[in-house]
Amino acid sequence: MHNLEIIFKLIFSQVQVTGYLGKMVEVSKKIAIIYATQTGQAKTIAETINDEAISNGFEPVLYDISQFGRQRPLNQITDPVVFVCSTTGDGEVPESATRCYNSLKKIEAESDGNFLKNFNYALLGLGDTNYTQFCNGPKLFHQKFQNLGAKCFYGPSWADDGTGLDVEVEPFIQGLWDALDAFFQNANQHSSNQKIQINTDQLISQLNKLSIINPNLSSELSVPEYVENHLKINFIDEEKKNFDINDLKNIFSHMYPQSSSGILTATVIDNCLISDKLAEKECYDLKFSLDEKLQYEPGHAVDCLCPNDENEVEQLLKRLNLEDKKDKIFCLESNNPSKKLGQTYVKLSQQNKLTLKAFFKYCVDLRWNSLKKNFFRFLSEYSSDVNEKNRLLQLSSREDNEEYHNLVREMHTSLLDVLNTFKSCQPPVDHLIQMLLALNPRSYSLCSNNDQLEFVFNLVKFKKESTRTYDRLGIATGYLHKLKKHDNFFLMNRKFQNFTFPSDEDKPLVMIGPGTGIAPFIGYLRSKKETLKNLNLYLFYGCRDPNKDFLFKDEILNQLAPNLKLFSVSFSRYVYDKTTCCDDYIEKYHVKESKYVQDSIRFYSKEMVRLIDEQNGYVYVCGDAKNMSKDVFNCFVECLTKELGLSSQDANAYLMNMIKTKRYKQDIWA
Ligand code: FAD
Ligand code: NAP
C-alpha cells in the first residue's frame, strides 16, 4: 500500500501514526538471513525478517543452514548475518543444522579460534521452557561462534514457545533495524517500530473479552510493521469438488518437500476407543497399514497430515463471503517475488489444481498458531469499525502482551473466533492467505512392532467458553478419531527420531510413561517379547483409574509386567480400598497412595539411584512436557540428593550430564 493511502486510512479511522512515515531509506545494505529450522517456525520468522528487511531498505539473502558445512563454510559470508535458530529433541540443534554445527566443531578443534573473525551476527534463538534445556540449539551455535572469533552485534534473544514466541521475537525484530544501522555505522536511519495512537474513549460491544478495549494501556502503542499484500488471487472458471488420494498426495508433497519418506498413504485396519466411556479423556488405538514399507524402530514416531475440520472451514469461507468461490480453482501470483511470505502457496497453487476449500482444509493452520501479533496488525487494516480496529491494534502491540497471551494463546483461540468477534473485519482472501502459516503435521509414537502399524492418542477437546465462540476438537485427534476401517489418511516418517532405545541391553533401563506416554515403551517391550525375562527393565505407568483408562491393561498385566524387573502403576483419581477391591494386581503393582509416577519413583528411590549411579543405567521419559516431565526430573533430583547426599545443584548437574550423554532421554510434548 502507498504511504499516502496508509495516512488516509489511519486518519479516517482516528488512528494516527507518528514518527515513522517521515523516515526515508537512503542506502540499501546487504545482509544474510540464515535459518535453522525443525518444524518450520524459524523459517517463517526468517521469512518475515526477510520481508521487513526489504521494507527497511536492506538487501537480504535468505539461506537455509543446511546449505553450509565443511565444503561451504560459514566464513564465506561477509555481510552481517541475522541467525534464527530453533531447538529440537533434548536441546539439540535442528537436524538441518547438524552438518554445519559438526563442521564448526571440527574447525574449532583444528584452528586457532579466528576462523569466524569476520562473521558478525544477530541471534534469535527459539526454544520452549517446558523442556529441560531451554534454547540449547541456538546456545550451542552461539558458543561455537564465540569460540571461533565471531562477533554478536545484536542479541542473543531467547524466545520461549512455552509463553509465546512473539514476546521476544517481536521486540527482536523491532530493534534489529537500528542494530543493523548501527552496524553499518549509520545509526538511527530507519526503524520498523511503528508508534501509533489509538482512541480508547469508546468501548466496543462486549461480545467477549477479546473484543474489550484494555483500558489499562496508554493510547500510544508499539505495533509490528504492517506486512503489505503482494499476492493476487485469480480464479479459473473450473470447479473441483473432490480431491482423490493422488491429488492430496501431490498437494502434501509440495507442502512438505523436506520429508525423507515422501508422503505415505495409510489404510485403517481398526480404530477403537480403548478407554471407558466414563473416562475423563477418550483414548483411541489406531491400527493401519501403509502403501510402502516403513523402516522403523521402537521409539520412532510418524508425522500425520490431518486436515482442518470441514465444518470450521465451511463456516470460515462463509464468514469471508467466499461461499460462491470455494470450489473454483485458483492460482496465486506474487508481484514481489523477493518477499518470502506466501511464496510456498504461490508455487503450490501453480503446481496443483487447488480450490479455496481444499487450501483452507489441507494447507493452512486456522487455529492460534497462525494468530501471531502481526496477524492482528494485518486484521486491523481491514476493520471498518474504529473500536474494533483499535482493539486489534492493542492485541498486536508490545504493550498488550499479557492479554494477547491469555486470550489468544492460552485459550487456543481460532481465526474463526476472531472473525466472529470482530464483525467489521473483512480481509481480502489473498492477503489472508499470505499471512496464514502452514498446517503442521502431528507426531504419534508407534507402539507396534511389525508391518501392522499402531499408535494411541487422546482426543483433545476445547469447549465453547470465553474467547472460543464454538466447541471444537484438536485438529489432528478430531480428524483421526473419526477414521473408520478402510479409510485412508496420510503420514510421513518423522525426520528427527530422537527416542531410540540403548543398544547395550545389559544396563538397566527405567521407562516412565504415564497416559499415552506409555506408547513407545509398549513398542519396545513387544519387540523384546522373547527375551524380556533376561533384560534389566523397569516400567512406571500412571493413569487416572484402573477401570477407566489403564491403557494396554491386559497385555501389560498378563504378558509384560510378570517379566519385568519392576512394574509400578499409579492412579491419580482412584482410592484403593483393599476391602472392596478384589483386583490382586493392584496389591502387587500399586504403591500405596501413589498418585503420580513420581510418587512410585520416590518410593523406589534407593533402587533407582543404584541403577543409574552404580550400574550406569538409562532413564527414558515420555508424555506430557508441561508438568509431568519436569516433576519427574525434580523427583530424580530429590532421589539423588537423598541417596547420594548431593546438593540439589549437584544433583541437577548430575542429571544434566545424563541428558548430555543420552542416558536420560525425554520424548515429551507440551
Ligand atoms: P491441537 O489442535 O494441536 O491442540 C493441541 C493443544 O491442545 C496443545 O497445545 C495443548 O495445549 C492442548 N491439549 C490439551 N490436552 C492435550 C493432550 N492430551 N495432548 C496434546 N495436547 C493437548 N499424542 C498422543 O496422543 N499420542 C502419541 O503417541 C503422541 N506421540 C507424540 C510423539 C511426539 C514425538 C510428539 C512431538 C508429540 C506426540 N503426541 C502424541 C502429541 C501429538 O502430536 C499432538 O500434539 C496431540 O495429539 C494434539 O494434536 P491435535 O492436533 O489434536 O491438537
Ligand atoms: P493424560 O491422560 O492427561 O494423563 C495421564 C496421567 O498423568 C493421569 O493420571 C494424570 O493425572 C497424570 N498426571 C497429570 N499431571 C501429572 C504430573 N505433573 N506428573 C505426573 N503425572 C501427571 O496424559 P496424555 O494426554 O495421555 O499424555 C500427555 C501428553 O503427552 C499429551 O500432550 C500427549 O500428546 C503427549 N504425548 C507425547 C508423546 C511423545 O512426545 N512421544 C507420546 C505420547 C503422548 P490427573 O489428570 O488426574 O492429574
Tab-separated table of C-alpha atoms in Angstrom, residues 105-440:
chain	number	residue	atom	x	y	z
A	105	LYS	CA	33.187	-28.350	15.944
A	106	LYS	CA	35.892	-29.856	13.753
A	107	ILE	CA	37.215	-26.448	12.728
A	108	GLU	CA	37.340	-25.418	16.390
A	109	ALA	CA	39.469	-28.441	17.182
A	110	GLU	CA	41.831	-27.690	14.297
A	111	SER	CA	42.049	-23.888	14.094
A	112	ASP	CA	43.374	-21.024	16.242
A	113	GLY	CA	39.942	-19.668	17.094
A	114	ASN	CA	39.882	-16.950	14.444
A	115	PHE	CA	38.051	-18.826	11.760
A	116	LEU	CA	34.915	-16.702	12.069
A	117	LYS	CA	36.607	-13.422	12.924
A	118	ASN	CA	34.767	-11.642	10.090
A	119	PHE	CA	31.460	-13.240	10.914
A	120	ASN	CA	29.082	-10.712	12.525
A	121	TYR	CA	25.735	-11.942	13.663
A	122	ALA	CA	22.471	-11.083	15.360
A	123	LEU	CA	20.993	-14.131	17.071
A	124	LEU	CA	17.379	-15.044	17.688
A	125	GLY	CA	17.065	-18.422	19.423
A	126	LEU	CA	13.802	-20.335	19.704
A	127	GLY	CA	13.044	-22.827	22.458
A	128	ASP	CA	10.468	-23.886	24.986
A	129	THR	CA	10.887	-23.626	28.749
A	130	ASN	CA	8.677	-26.697	29.099
A	131	TYR	CA	11.738	-28.674	28.029
A	132	THR	CA	14.820	-29.182	30.153
A	133	GLN	CA	17.452	-27.461	28.024
A	134	PHE	CA	15.802	-24.211	27.004
A	135	CYS	CA	17.063	-22.793	23.689
A	136	ASN	CA	20.029	-25.125	23.765
A	137	GLY	CA	20.217	-25.485	19.944
A	138	PRO	CA	20.957	-21.780	19.324
A	139	LYS	CA	23.053	-21.636	22.511
A	140	LEU	CA	25.332	-24.343	21.102
A	141	PHE	CA	25.810	-22.306	17.918
A	142	HIS	CA	26.361	-19.101	19.895
A	143	GLN	CA	29.103	-20.827	21.883
A	144	LYS	CA	30.808	-22.143	18.737
A	145	PHE	CA	30.575	-18.755	17.006
A	146	GLN	CA	32.166	-17.094	20.054
A	147	ASN	CA	34.909	-19.731	20.284
A	148	LEU	CA	35.745	-19.107	16.643
A	149	GLY	CA	36.048	-15.339	16.996
A	150	ALA	CA	32.678	-14.227	15.588
A	151	LYS	CA	31.024	-11.073	16.934
A	152	CYS	CA	27.427	-10.926	18.090
A	153	PHE	CA	26.339	-7.363	17.259
A	154	TYR	CA	22.726	-7.797	18.364
A	155	GLY	CA	21.082	-10.206	20.803
A	156	PRO	CA	21.169	-13.005	21.580
A	157	SER	CA	17.428	-13.158	22.252
A	158	TRP	CA	15.892	-16.357	23.542
A	159	ALA	CA	12.234	-16.749	22.564
A	160	ASP	CA	10.060	-19.135	24.558
A	161	ASP	CA	7.325	-21.088	22.787
A	162	GLY	CA	6.033	-22.025	26.235
A	163	THR	CA	4.877	-18.464	26.886
A	164	GLY	CA	4.617	-17.249	23.280
A	165	LEU	CA	7.472	-16.698	20.856
A	166	ASP	CA	6.177	-13.259	19.902
A	167	VAL	CA	7.025	-11.859	23.325
A	168	GLU	CA	10.727	-11.983	22.344
A	169	VAL	CA	10.537	-12.252	18.561
A	170	GLU	CA	8.664	-9.050	18.043
A	171	PRO	CA	10.975	-6.767	20.063
A	172	PHE	CA	13.936	-8.549	18.488
A	173	ILE	CA	12.707	-7.651	15.001
A	174	GLN	CA	11.771	-4.156	16.039
A	175	GLY	CA	15.232	-3.475	17.395
A	176	LEU	CA	17.031	-5.247	14.579
A	177	TRP	CA	16.983	-2.422	12.048
A	178	ASP	CA	18.598	0.065	14.371
A	179	ALA	CA	21.160	-2.547	15.327
A	180	LEU	CA	21.941	-3.182	11.672
A	181	ASP	CA	22.103	0.547	11.034
A	182	ALA	CA	24.492	0.901	13.908
A	183	PHE	CA	26.480	-1.968	12.453
A	184	PHE	CA	26.734	-0.158	9.151
A	185	GLN	CA	27.880	2.908	11.147
A	186	ASN	CA	24.857	4.790	10.077
A	187	ALA	CA	22.773	4.670	13.224
A	188	ASN	CA	19.133	5.668	13.624
A	189	GLN	CA	18.302	5.882	9.944
A	190	HIS	CA	15.289	3.649	9.960
A	191	SER	CA	13.071	1.619	12.202
A	192	SER	CA	10.104	-0.650	11.742
A	193	ASN	CA	8.961	0.107	15.254
A	194	GLN	CA	5.776	1.956	14.499
A	195	LYS	CA	4.293	4.150	17.168
A	196	ILE	CA	0.582	4.598	16.875
A	197	GLN	CA	-2.029	6.488	18.853
A	198	ILE	CA	-5.419	4.953	19.399
A	199	ASN	CA	-8.606	6.393	20.749
A	200	THR	CA	-9.719	4.378	23.789
A	201	ASP	CA	-12.725	6.507	24.747
A	202	GLN	CA	-15.376	4.294	23.271
A	203	LEU	CA	-15.848	0.726	24.333
A	204	ILE	CA	-16.720	-1.865	21.786
A	205	SER	CA	-19.869	-4.018	22.026
A	206	GLN	CA	-18.718	-6.573	24.535
A	207	LEU	CA	-19.099	-9.842	22.699
A	208	ASN	CA	-16.273	-11.468	24.595
A	209	LYS	CA	-13.097	-10.419	26.353
A	210	LEU	CA	-11.105	-10.463	23.155
A	211	SER	CA	-13.075	-7.500	21.882
A	212	ILE	CA	-12.986	-5.347	25.011
A	213	ILE	CA	-10.541	-2.457	24.824
A	214	ASN	CA	-7.914	-2.833	27.524
A	215	PRO	CA	-8.322	0.435	29.482
A	216	ASN	CA	-5.009	-0.001	31.278
A	217	LEU	CA	-2.945	0.624	28.183
A	218	SER	CA	-1.716	4.018	27.133
A	219	SER	CA	-3.086	5.336	23.863
A	220	GLU	CA	0.366	5.217	22.295
A	221	LEU	CA	1.245	1.688	21.221
A	222	SER	CA	4.233	-0.021	19.602
A	223	VAL	CA	2.889	-2.313	16.928
A	224	PRO	CA	4.589	-4.599	14.413
A	225	GLU	CA	5.185	-3.301	10.955
A	226	TYR	CA	2.247	-3.803	8.640
A	227	VAL	CA	3.087	-6.524	6.102
A	228	GLU	CA	1.633	-5.410	2.786
A	229	ASN	CA	-0.083	-7.727	0.367
A	230	HIS	CA	1.976	-8.905	-2.563
A	231	LEU	CA	-0.273	-11.822	-3.579
A	232	LYS	CA	-3.036	-11.681	-6.138
A	233	ILE	CA	-5.605	-14.432	-6.481
A	234	ASN	CA	-7.048	-15.363	-9.878
A	235	PHE	CA	-9.976	-17.736	-10.128
A	236	ILE	CA	-10.171	-20.049	-13.110
A	237	ASP	CA	-13.563	-20.873	-14.476
A	238	GLU	CA	-13.362	-24.506	-13.454
A	239	GLU	CA	-14.741	-26.211	-10.358
A	240	LYS	CA	-13.338	-29.155	-8.431
A	241	LYS	CA	-15.196	-30.703	-5.528
A	242	ASN	CA	-13.425	-33.975	-4.979
A	243	PHE	CA	-9.760	-34.458	-4.242
A	244	ASP	CA	-8.627	-38.069	-4.563
A	245	ILE	CA	-5.620	-39.766	-2.986
A	246	ASN	CA	-3.283	-38.700	-5.789
A	247	ASP	CA	-4.423	-35.062	-5.689
A	248	LEU	CA	-3.852	-34.926	-1.965
A	249	LYS	CA	-0.507	-36.714	-2.160
A	250	ASN	CA	0.658	-34.129	-4.694
A	251	ILE	CA	-0.523	-31.249	-2.561
A	252	PHE	CA	1.212	-32.663	0.539
A	253	SER	CA	4.408	-33.390	-1.416
A	254	HIS	CA	4.598	-29.720	-2.335
A	255	MET	CA	3.748	-28.632	1.188
A	256	TYR	CA	6.340	-30.887	2.848
A	257	PRO	CA	9.138	-31.369	0.306
A	258	GLN	CA	11.664	-31.970	3.091
A	259	SER	CA	10.075	-35.305	4.065
A	260	SER	CA	12.603	-38.144	3.782
A	261	SER	CA	10.000	-40.879	3.315
A	262	GLY	CA	7.750	-38.920	0.956
A	263	ILE	CA	4.034	-38.887	1.625
A	264	LEU	CA	2.741	-42.325	2.607
A	265	THR	CA	-0.866	-43.450	2.314
A	266	ALA	CA	-2.219	-45.290	5.323
A	267	THR	CA	-5.267	-47.568	5.306
A	268	VAL	CA	-7.111	-48.024	8.581
A	269	ILE	CA	-7.317	-51.603	9.827
A	270	ASP	CA	-9.022	-50.773	13.082
A	271	ASN	CA	-9.725	-47.667	15.159
A	272	CYS	CA	-11.067	-48.447	18.646
A	273	LEU	CA	-11.972	-46.460	21.696
A	274	ILE	CA	-9.871	-48.152	24.361
A	275	SER	CA	-10.784	-46.002	27.354
A	276	ASP	CA	-14.030	-46.467	29.242
A	277	LYS	CA	-16.988	-44.302	28.215
A	278	LEU	CA	-16.820	-42.657	31.632
A	279	ALA	CA	-13.114	-41.834	31.395
A	280	GLU	CA	-12.014	-38.184	31.577
A	281	LYS	CA	-10.358	-38.456	28.145
A	282	GLU	CA	-11.276	-40.617	25.188
A	283	CYS	CA	-8.290	-42.677	24.102
A	284	TYR	CA	-8.171	-44.382	20.698
A	285	ASP	CA	-5.982	-47.167	19.383
A	286	LEU	CA	-5.444	-46.788	15.627
A	287	LYS	CA	-4.085	-49.744	13.644
A	288	PHE	CA	-3.166	-49.246	9.987
A	289	SER	CA	-1.114	-50.472	7.053
A	290	LEU	CA	0.939	-48.391	4.601
A	291	ASP	CA	1.268	-48.415	0.814
A	292	GLU	CA	5.061	-48.613	1.217
A	293	LYS	CA	7.197	-50.372	3.778
A	294	LEU	CA	8.242	-48.128	6.648
A	295	GLN	CA	11.624	-48.754	8.238
A	296	TYR	CA	11.185	-48.062	11.913
A	297	GLU	CA	12.437	-48.982	15.354
A	298	PRO	CA	10.751	-48.884	18.750
A	299	GLY	CA	10.550	-45.276	19.925
A	300	HIS	CA	10.013	-43.877	16.448
A	301	ALA	CA	7.051	-41.646	15.677
A	302	VAL	CA	5.169	-40.871	12.473
A	303	ASP	CA	4.010	-37.417	11.342
A	304	CYS	CA	0.323	-37.424	10.412
A	305	LEU	CA	-1.052	-34.917	7.914
A	306	CYS	CA	-4.514	-34.159	9.194
A	307	PRO	CA	-6.936	-31.685	7.638
A	308	ASN	CA	-8.804	-28.927	9.406
A	309	ASP	CA	-12.351	-29.592	10.474
A	310	GLU	CA	-14.661	-29.455	7.425
A	311	ASN	CA	-17.366	-27.529	9.247
A	312	GLU	CA	-14.910	-24.944	10.553
A	313	VAL	CA	-13.610	-24.422	7.004
A	314	GLU	CA	-17.156	-24.011	5.647
A	315	GLN	CA	-18.010	-21.501	8.380
A	316	LEU	CA	-14.856	-19.559	7.712
A	317	LEU	CA	-15.460	-19.370	3.958
A	318	LYS	CA	-18.996	-18.219	4.669
A	319	ARG	CA	-17.756	-15.531	7.048
A	320	LEU	CA	-15.316	-14.344	4.383
A	321	ASN	CA	-18.137	-14.165	1.802
A	322	LEU	CA	-16.395	-16.767	-0.325
A	323	GLU	CA	-19.060	-19.446	-0.448
A	324	ASP	CA	-19.702	-18.972	-4.161
A	325	LYS	CA	-15.998	-19.284	-4.965
A	326	LYS	CA	-14.995	-22.073	-2.613
A	327	ASP	CA	-14.908	-24.855	-5.244
A	328	LYS	CA	-13.340	-22.760	-8.009
A	329	ILE	CA	-9.767	-23.477	-8.956
A	330	PHE	CA	-7.456	-20.565	-8.207
A	331	CYS	CA	-3.910	-19.545	-8.908
A	332	LEU	CA	-1.815	-17.110	-6.887
A	333	GLU	CA	0.697	-14.647	-8.300
A	334	SER	CA	3.184	-12.581	-6.403
A	335	ASN	CA	4.022	-9.083	-7.586
A	336	ASN	CA	7.156	-9.140	-5.453
A	337	PRO	CA	8.999	-12.478	-5.581
A	338	SER	CA	11.679	-11.143	-3.212
A	339	LYS	CA	9.048	-11.237	-0.460
A	340	LYS	CA	9.197	-14.704	1.037
A	341	LEU	CA	5.915	-14.861	2.971
A	342	GLY	CA	3.303	-16.716	0.961
A	343	GLN	CA	5.657	-17.851	-1.814
A	344	THR	CA	5.141	-21.515	-0.898
A	345	TYR	CA	1.448	-21.041	-1.539
A	346	VAL	CA	2.125	-19.311	-4.869
A	347	LYS	CA	4.108	-22.340	-6.048
A	348	LEU	CA	1.588	-24.742	-4.565
A	349	SER	CA	-1.300	-23.112	-6.448
A	350	GLN	CA	0.696	-23.044	-9.675
A	351	GLN	CA	1.638	-26.716	-9.470
A	352	ASN	CA	-1.696	-28.147	-8.303
A	353	LYS	CA	-5.342	-27.698	-9.058
A	354	LEU	CA	-6.353	-26.059	-5.794
A	355	THR	CA	-9.678	-24.694	-4.623
A	356	LEU	CA	-10.142	-22.369	-1.669
A	357	LYS	CA	-11.943	-25.089	0.231
A	358	ALA	CA	-9.118	-27.575	-0.308
A	359	PHE	CA	-6.496	-24.946	0.506
A	360	PHE	CA	-8.121	-23.947	3.797
A	361	LYS	CA	-8.793	-27.563	4.677
A	362	TYR	CA	-5.419	-29.144	3.978
A	363	CYS	CA	-2.749	-26.463	3.817
A	364	VAL	CA	-3.002	-23.776	6.497
A	365	ASP	CA	-3.335	-23.560	10.252
A	366	LEU	CA	-6.670	-21.939	11.131
A	367	ARG	CA	-6.086	-22.031	14.884
A	368	TRP	CA	-3.950	-20.000	17.260
A	369	ASN	CA	-0.644	-20.914	15.669
A	370	SER	CA	-1.350	-18.548	12.778
A	371	LEU	CA	-2.544	-15.772	15.071
A	372	LYS	CA	0.773	-14.055	15.665
A	373	LYS	CA	0.817	-10.408	16.642
A	374	ASN	CA	1.448	-9.203	13.117
A	375	PHE	CA	-1.715	-11.090	12.160
A	376	PHE	CA	-3.762	-8.814	14.422
A	377	ARG	CA	-1.971	-5.816	12.918
A	378	PHE	CA	-2.972	-7.122	9.479
A	379	LEU	CA	-6.607	-7.620	10.531
A	380	SER	CA	-6.755	-4.111	11.983
A	381	GLU	CA	-6.195	-2.722	8.482
A	382	TYR	CA	-9.365	-4.404	7.282
A	383	SER	CA	-11.737	-3.460	10.114
A	384	SER	CA	-14.142	-0.695	9.286
A	385	ASP	CA	-15.296	-0.251	12.885
A	386	VAL	CA	-12.929	2.105	14.697
A	387	ASN	CA	-13.270	0.383	18.046
A	388	GLU	CA	-12.566	-2.990	16.535
A	389	LYS	CA	-9.568	-1.600	14.719
A	390	ASN	CA	-8.239	-0.104	17.937
A	391	ARG	CA	-8.699	-3.303	19.855
A	392	LEU	CA	-6.982	-5.336	17.153
A	393	LEU	CA	-4.089	-2.871	17.288
A	394	GLN	CA	-3.924	-3.296	21.052
A	395	LEU	CA	-3.734	-7.062	20.657
A	396	SER	CA	-0.901	-6.660	18.180
A	397	SER	CA	1.019	-4.280	20.406
A	398	ARG	CA	4.011	-4.907	22.589
A	399	GLU	CA	2.161	-3.256	25.491
A	400	ASP	CA	-0.684	-5.799	25.444
A	401	ASN	CA	1.452	-8.948	25.740
A	402	GLU	CA	-0.427	-10.264	28.717
A	403	GLU	CA	-3.908	-10.146	27.197
A	404	TYR	CA	-2.595	-11.446	23.889
A	405	HIS	CA	-1.061	-14.381	25.720
A	406	ASN	CA	-4.070	-15.114	27.952
A	407	LEU	CA	-6.857	-14.537	25.451
A	408	VAL	CA	-5.310	-15.870	22.257
A	409	ARG	CA	-2.637	-18.449	23.030
A	410	GLU	CA	-3.789	-19.860	26.355
A	411	MET	CA	-7.392	-20.047	25.166
A	412	HIS	CA	-6.387	-21.620	21.834
A	413	THR	CA	-8.468	-19.027	20.017
A	414	SER	CA	-9.014	-19.674	16.308
A	415	LEU	CA	-9.209	-17.431	13.258
A	416	LEU	CA	-12.952	-18.034	13.067
A	417	ASP	CA	-13.312	-16.941	16.720
A	418	VAL	CA	-11.513	-13.704	15.895
A	419	LEU	CA	-13.647	-13.046	12.822
A	420	ASN	CA	-16.815	-13.968	14.739
A	421	THR	CA	-15.801	-11.425	17.359
A	422	PHE	CA	-14.590	-8.600	15.098
A	423	LYS	CA	-17.568	-8.437	12.821
A	424	SER	CA	-16.473	-5.458	10.748
A	425	CYS	CA	-13.209	-7.141	9.803
A	426	GLN	CA	-13.239	-8.278	6.181
A	427	PRO	CA	-9.749	-9.183	4.940
A	428	PRO	CA	-9.258	-9.971	1.245
A	429	VAL	CA	-8.549	-13.635	0.748
A	430	ASP	CA	-5.170	-13.277	-0.999
A	431	HIS	CA	-3.770	-11.125	1.776
A	432	LEU	CA	-5.192	-13.543	4.333
A	433	ILE	CA	-3.519	-16.463	2.572
A	434	GLN	CA	-0.201	-14.631	2.670
A	435	MET	CA	-0.495	-14.243	6.463
A	436	LEU	CA	-1.542	-17.805	7.361
A	437	LEU	CA	1.037	-20.348	8.482
A	438	ALA	CA	1.238	-23.845	7.065
A	439	LEU	CA	-0.595	-26.605	8.896
A	440	ASN	CA	1.978	-28.604	10.847
